[in-house]
Amino acid sequence: AKPRVGYTYKSDGMANKIDKLLRQYRVKDIMSMAVVVKEKCSIYDAIVTLFVEDTGSIFVLDNEGYLNGIVSRKDLLKTTLGQADIHKVPVSVIMTRMPNIITATVDDMVVEVTKKIVEHEVDSLPVVKCFIGTNNEEKYEVVGRVTKTNIARLLLDLACK
Amino acid sequence: AKPRVGYTYKSDGMANKIDKLLRQYRVKDIMSMAVVVKEKCSIYDAIVTLFVEDTGSIFVLDNEGYLNGIVSRKDLLKTTLGQADIHKVPVSVIMTRMPNIITATVDDMVVEVTKKIVEHEVDSLPVVKCFIGTNNEEKYEVVGRVTKTNIARLLLDLACK
């Protein structure tokens, strides 16, 4: 069910200016706090966290506190339909793992992360800082999250100034 | 977990023009197809529909085909944690019912529906046409859905023209 997009630009002379304005906004201007759990956290506890924090996705950290996975409301819903004992199975069993996670940085343009969110059909991205580990591997510290709600709020604020 | 909004307007002279431009877009310009089920549909079948159609919310229709309720991924996830037999219990037992549903019409401004979505903390709104029934009651035909993804796509299109 793809959206039917029927609009054309109603004010063509404006397009370039709008483009420039939108490109001034960065992830750090709109991001929210990240909601994180450890990978040993049970699926049940992850679901409880999701409701308590009222968020759509949870980021899963490894023992050192770096980003290792992500679980969405959709992943959790799928799991509750299956046979797994959600009180015992850790969230790491069902999470999407690095390096298959789409991330953002505080300095990314809002336009670019909006593109990532729409194209990859996800609700939010972890905002990360990259570090190089002792074995030259990349490690990601989670510093926030950027969601479709953050983007909607920006549009609203631009319109309601 | 409210977002930390740290931005200020970076191009104040533009604000009024942006406002005008954004206010030209209507729900009909960005909306998607609605995903609907009948109220006798089981919770399990509603979840399957949600995955098959890859949507976040499902609209529930009464016997005459008018809007009667809405169930979200969050409602369904909460239900799967409980004791209900999701193969037997109909979706009407857990849905949010009219008149407690926030709706939109095709001619609403995108700015106004964005405000509704953000303020009521929902992912999507049913787009409806209102009819007056034989007992003078209002009935709503579902003609589409408007989501945070539709709004994100509009912002993206405005920026990438």
Coordinates of C-alpha atoms in Angstrom, one line a residue:
Chain A
A1 CA 0.0 0.0 0.0
K2 CA 2.2 2.9 -1.3
P3 CA 0.8 6.4 -0.8
R4 CA -0.8 8.0 -3.8
V5 CA 1.1 11.2 -4.2
G6 CA -0.9 13.5 -6.3
Y7 CA 0.5 16.9 -5.6
T8 CA 2.7 19.1 -7.7
Y9 CA 4.6 22.1 -6.5
K10 CA 2.2 24.9 -6.1
S11 CA 4.8 27.7 -5.8
D12 CA 7.7 26.7 -8.0
G13 CA 9.7 29.9 -7.4
M14 CA 9.8 28.9 -3.7
A15 CA 11.1 25.4 -4.1
N16 CA 14.8 26.4 -4.1
K17 CA 14.4 28.5 -1.0
I18 CA 12.5 25.9 0.9
D19 CA 15.1 23.4 -0.1
K20 CA 17.8 25.6 1.4
L21 CA 15.9 26.3 4.5
L22 CA 15.1 22.6 5.2
R23 CA 18.8 21.8 4.6
Q24 CA 19.8 24.0 7.5
Y25 CA 18.2 21.7 10.1
R26 CA 20.3 19.0 11.6
V27 CA 19.5 15.9 13.6
K28 CA 20.8 17.6 16.8
D29 CA 18.1 20.2 16.3
I30 CA 15.2 17.7 16.5
M31 CA 16.3 14.5 18.1
S32 CA 14.8 12.8 21.2
M33 CA 16.3 10.8 24.0
A34 CA 17.2 7.2 23.1
V35 CA 15.5 4.3 24.9
V36 CA 18.0 1.4 25.5
V37 CA 18.1 -2.0 27.0
K38 CA 21.0 -4.5 27.5
E39 CA 21.1 -7.6 25.2
K40 CA 20.3 -9.9 28.1
C41 CA 17.0 -8.1 28.7
S42 CA 14.1 -10.5 28.1
I43 CA 11.6 -9.9 25.3
Y44 CA 8.9 -9.4 27.9
D45 CA 10.9 -6.7 29.7
A46 CA 11.7 -5.0 26.3
I47 CA 8.0 -4.8 25.6
V48 CA 7.4 -3.3 29.1
T49 CA 10.1 -0.8 28.5
L50 CA 8.5 0.1 25.1
F51 CA 5.2 0.8 26.9
V52 CA 6.7 2.6 29.9
E53 CA 8.8 4.9 27.7
D54 CA 6.1 5.1 25.0
T55 CA 8.5 4.6 22.2
G56 CA 8.3 2.6 18.9
S57 CA 11.8 1.2 18.9
I58 CA 14.4 0.2 21.5
F59 CA 18.1 0.1 21.0
V60 CA 20.0 -2.8 22.4
L61 CA 23.5 -2.3 23.9
D62 CA 26.4 -4.8 24.3
N63 CA 28.2 -5.4 27.5
E64 CA 30.5 -2.4 26.9
G65 CA 27.5 -0.1 26.3
Y66 CA 27.8 0.2 22.5
L67 CA 25.0 -0.2 20.0
N68 CA 24.5 -3.9 19.0
G69 CA 20.9 -4.1 17.9
I70 CA 17.4 -2.6 17.5
V71 CA 14.0 -4.0 18.1
S72 CA 10.8 -2.4 16.8
R73 CA 7.1 -2.7 17.9
K74 CA 6.6 -4.8 14.8
D75 CA 9.5 -7.2 15.7
L76 CA 8.0 -7.6 19.2
L77 CA 4.5 -8.2 17.9
K78 CA 5.7 -10.9 15.5
T79 CA 7.5 -12.6 18.4
T80 CA 4.5 -12.7 20.7
L81 CA 2.6 -14.6 18.0
G82 CA 5.3 -17.4 18.0
Q83 CA 6.2 -20.1 20.4
A84 CA 9.1 -18.4 22.2
D85 CA 8.9 -18.0 26.0
I86 CA 9.1 -14.2 26.0
H87 CA 9.9 -14.2 29.7
K88 CA 13.1 -16.2 29.1
V89 CA 14.3 -15.5 25.6
P90 CA 16.6 -12.4 25.5
V91 CA 15.9 -9.6 23.1
S92 CA 19.2 -10.2 21.4
V93 CA 17.6 -13.3 19.7
I94 CA 15.1 -11.3 17.7
M95 CA 16.8 -7.9 17.3
T96 CA 18.2 -6.6 14.0
R97 CA 22.0 -6.6 14.5
M98 CA 24.8 -4.4 13.6
P99 CA 26.0 -3.9 10.8
N100 CA 22.4 -4.1 9.5
I101 CA 21.2 -1.0 11.4
I102 CA 20.6 2.3 9.7
T103 CA 22.1 5.1 11.9
A104 CA 22.3 8.8 11.9
T105 CA 24.8 11.3 13.5
V106 CA 24.0 14.6 15.2
D107 CA 25.3 16.6 12.2
D108 CA 23.3 14.8 9.5
M109 CA 20.8 17.0 7.7
V110 CA 17.1 16.3 8.7
V111 CA 16.5 15.9 5.0
E112 CA 19.0 13.1 4.7
V113 CA 17.6 11.2 7.7
T114 CA 14.1 11.7 6.5
K115 CA 15.2 10.0 3.3
K116 CA 16.7 7.1 5.2
I117 CA 13.6 6.7 7.3
V118 CA 11.3 6.7 4.3
E119 CA 13.4 4.5 2.1
H120 CA 14.2 1.9 4.7
E121 CA 10.6 2.0 6.0
V122 CA 11.6 2.4 9.6
D123 CA 10.1 4.6 12.3
S124 CA 13.2 5.8 13.9
L125 CA 17.0 5.8 13.7
P126 CA 19.6 5.6 16.5
V127 CA 21.8 8.8 16.6
V128 CA 25.3 7.5 17.2
K129 CA 28.9 8.6 17.7
C130 CA 31.5 6.4 16.1
F131 CA 34.6 5.1 18.0
I132 CA 37.5 2.9 16.8
G133 CA 38.0 0.0 19.1
T134 CA 41.4 -1.7 20.0
N135 CA 41.1 -4.2 17.1
N136 CA 40.3 -1.4 14.7
E137 CA 36.6 -2.2 14.7
E138 CA 34.0 0.5 14.6
K139 CA 31.9 0.9 17.8
Y140 CA 28.8 3.1 18.1
E141 CA 27.7 5.0 21.2
V142 CA 24.0 5.9 21.1
V143 CA 23.4 9.6 21.9
G144 CA 19.8 9.9 20.8
R145 CA 17.0 8.9 18.5
V146 CA 15.4 10.6 15.5
T147 CA 11.8 9.6 14.7
K148 CA 9.0 10.4 12.2
T149 CA 7.4 12.3 15.1
N150 CA 10.5 14.6 15.4
I151 CA 10.2 15.3 11.6
A152 CA 6.4 16.0 11.8
R153 CA 7.1 18.4 14.7
L154 CA 9.6 20.3 12.6
L155 CA 7.2 20.7 9.8
L156 CA 4.5 21.8 12.2
D157 CA 6.9 24.4 13.8
L158 CA 7.9 25.7 10.4
A159 CA 4.3 26.2 9.5
C160 CA 3.1 27.7 12.8
K161 CA 5.9 30.2 13.4
Chain B
A1 CA 10.5 10.9 26.6
K2 CA 9.7 14.2 25.0
P3 CA 12.0 15.4 22.2
R4 CA 14.5 18.0 23.1
V5 CA 13.8 20.7 20.6
G6 CA 16.8 23.0 20.4
Y7 CA 16.4 24.8 17.1
T8 CA 15.5 28.3 16.4
Y9 CA 14.4 29.7 13.1
K10 CA 17.5 30.1 11.0
S11 CA 16.0 32.3 8.4
D12 CA 13.3 34.4 9.9
G13 CA 12.3 36.3 6.8
M14 CA 11.3 33.0 5.2
A15 CA 9.0 31.8 8.0
N16 CA 5.9 33.5 6.7
K17 CA 6.4 32.2 3.1
I18 CA 7.1 28.7 4.3
D19 CA 4.0 28.9 6.4
K20 CA 1.9 29.9 3.3
L21 CA 3.5 27.2 1.2
L22 CA 2.9 24.4 3.7
R23 CA -0.7 25.5 4.2
Q24 CA -1.4 24.9 0.5
Y25 CA -1.1 21.1 0.9
R26 CA -4.2 19.1 1.7
V27 CA -4.7 15.6 3.0
K28 CA -5.8 14.5 -0.5
D29 CA -2.4 15.5 -1.8
I30 CA -0.5 13.0 0.5
M31 CA -2.9 10.4 1.8
S32 CA -2.5 6.6 1.4
M33 CA -5.0 3.7 0.9
A34 CA -6.9 2.7 4.1
V35 CA -6.5 -0.8 5.5
V36 CA -9.8 -2.0 7.0
V37 CA -11.3 -5.1 8.6
K38 CA -14.8 -5.9 9.8
E39 CA -15.5 -5.9 13.5
K40 CA -16.0 -9.6 13.7
C41 CA -12.4 -10.1 12.4
S42 CA -10.3 -12.0 15.1
I43 CA -7.4 -10.2 16.8
Y44 CA -5.1 -12.8 15.2
D45 CA -6.4 -12.0 11.7
A46 CA -6.1 -8.3 12.3
I47 CA -2.4 -8.8 13.2
V48 CA -1.9 -10.9 10.0
T49 CA -3.6 -8.1 8.0
L50 CA -1.3 -5.5 9.7
F51 CA 1.8 -7.5 8.5
V52 CA 0.5 -8.4 5.1
E53 CA -0.4 -4.7 4.4
D54 CA 2.6 -3.4 6.3
T55 CA 0.6 -0.8 8.1
G56 CA 0.7 0.6 11.6
S57 CA -3.0 0.9 12.2
I58 CA -6.2 -0.8 11.0
F59 CA -9.6 0.8 10.7
V60 CA -12.6 -1.3 11.8
L61 CA -15.9 -1.1 9.9
D62 CA -19.4 -1.9 11.2
N63 CA -21.8 -4.1 9.3
E64 CA -22.9 -1.3 7.0
G65 CA -19.2 -0.5 6.1
Y66 CA -18.9 2.7 8.2
L67 CA -16.0 3.5 10.5
N68 CA -16.5 2.1 14.0
G69 CA -13.0 1.7 15.4
I70 CA -9.3 1.7 15.1
V71 CA -6.6 -0.7 16.3
S72 CA -2.9 0.2 16.4
R73 CA 0.2 -2.0 16.5
K74 CA 0.5 -0.9 20.1
D75 CA -3.0 -2.1 21.0
L76 CA -2.3 -5.4 19.4
L77 CA 1.0 -5.9 21.1
K78 CA -0.6 -5.1 24.5
T79 CA -3.3 -7.7 23.8
T80 CA -0.9 -10.5 22.9
L81 CA 0.7 -10.1 26.3
G82 CA -2.7 -10.8 28.0
Q83 CA -4.8 -13.9 28.5
A84 CA -7.2 -13.4 25.6
D85 CA -7.5 -16.1 23.0
I86 CA -6.5 -13.9 20.0
H87 CA -7.9 -16.5 17.5
K88 CA -11.4 -16.2 19.0
V89 CA -11.7 -12.7 20.4
P90 CA -12.9 -10.2 17.8
V91 CA -10.9 -7.0 17.2
S92 CA -14.0 -5.0 18.3
V93 CA -13.2 -5.9 21.9
I94 CA -9.9 -4.1 22.0
M95 CA -10.4 -1.3 19.4
T96 CA -10.7 2.4 20.2
R97 CA -14.3 3.2 19.3
M98 CA -16.1 6.1 17.7
P99 CA -16.6 8.8 18.8
N100 CA -13.1 8.6 20.4
I101 CA -11.3 8.5 17.1
I102 CA -9.5 11.4 15.7
T103 CA -10.3 11.7 12.0
A104 CA -9.3 13.9 9.0
T105 CA -11.0 14.9 5.8
V106 CA -9.5 15.1 2.3
D107 CA -9.7 18.9 2.4
D108 CA -7.9 19.3 5.8
M109 CA -4.6 21.1 5.6
V110 CA -1.6 18.9 6.1
V111 CA -0.5 21.3 8.8
E112 CA -3.7 20.7 10.7
V113 CA -3.5 16.9 10.5
T114 CA 0.2 17.0 11.5
K115 CA -0.9 18.9 14.6
K116 CA -3.6 16.3 15.4
I117 CA -1.1 13.4 14.9
V118 CA 1.5 15.0 17.1
E119 CA -0.8 16.2 19.8
H120 CA -2.8 13.0 20.1
E121 CA 0.4 10.9 19.8
V122 CA -1.0 8.6 17.1
D123 CA 0.7 7.3 13.9
S124 CA -2.1 7.8 11.5
L125 CA -5.6 9.2 11.1
P126 CA -8.5 7.7 9.0
V127 CA -9.6 10.1 6.2
V128 CA -13.4 10.1 6.3
K129 CA -16.5 11.4 4.5
C130 CA -19.4 12.2 6.8
F131 CA -22.9 11.1 6.2
I132 CA -26.1 11.7 8.2
G133 CA -28.0 8.5 8.9
T134 CA -31.7 7.9 9.1
N135 CA -31.8 8.7 12.8
N136 CA -29.8 11.9 12.3
E137 CA -26.6 10.2 13.5
E138 CA -23.3 10.9 11.9
K139 CA -21.7 8.0 9.9
Y140 CA -18.2 8.0 8.5
E141 CA -17.1 6.4 5.3
V142 CA -13.3 5.7 5.3
V143 CA -11.7 7.0 2.1
G144 CA -8.0 6.8 3.0
R145 CA -5.4 7.2 5.8
V146 CA -2.9 9.9 6.5
T147 CA 0.3 8.9 8.3
K148 CA 3.6 10.3 9.7
T149 CA 5.3 8.6 6.7
N150 CA 3.1 10.7 4.3
I151 CA 4.1 13.8 6.2
A152 CA 7.8 12.8 6.1
R153 CA 7.5 12.2 2.3
L154 CA 6.1 15.6 1.8
L155 CA 8.9 17.3 3.6
L156 CA 11.4 15.2 1.6
D157 CA 9.8 16.1 -1.7
L158 CA 9.8 19.8 -0.7
A159 CA 13.5 19.6 0.0
C160 CA 14.5 17.5 -3.0
K161 CA 12.6 19.3 -5.8

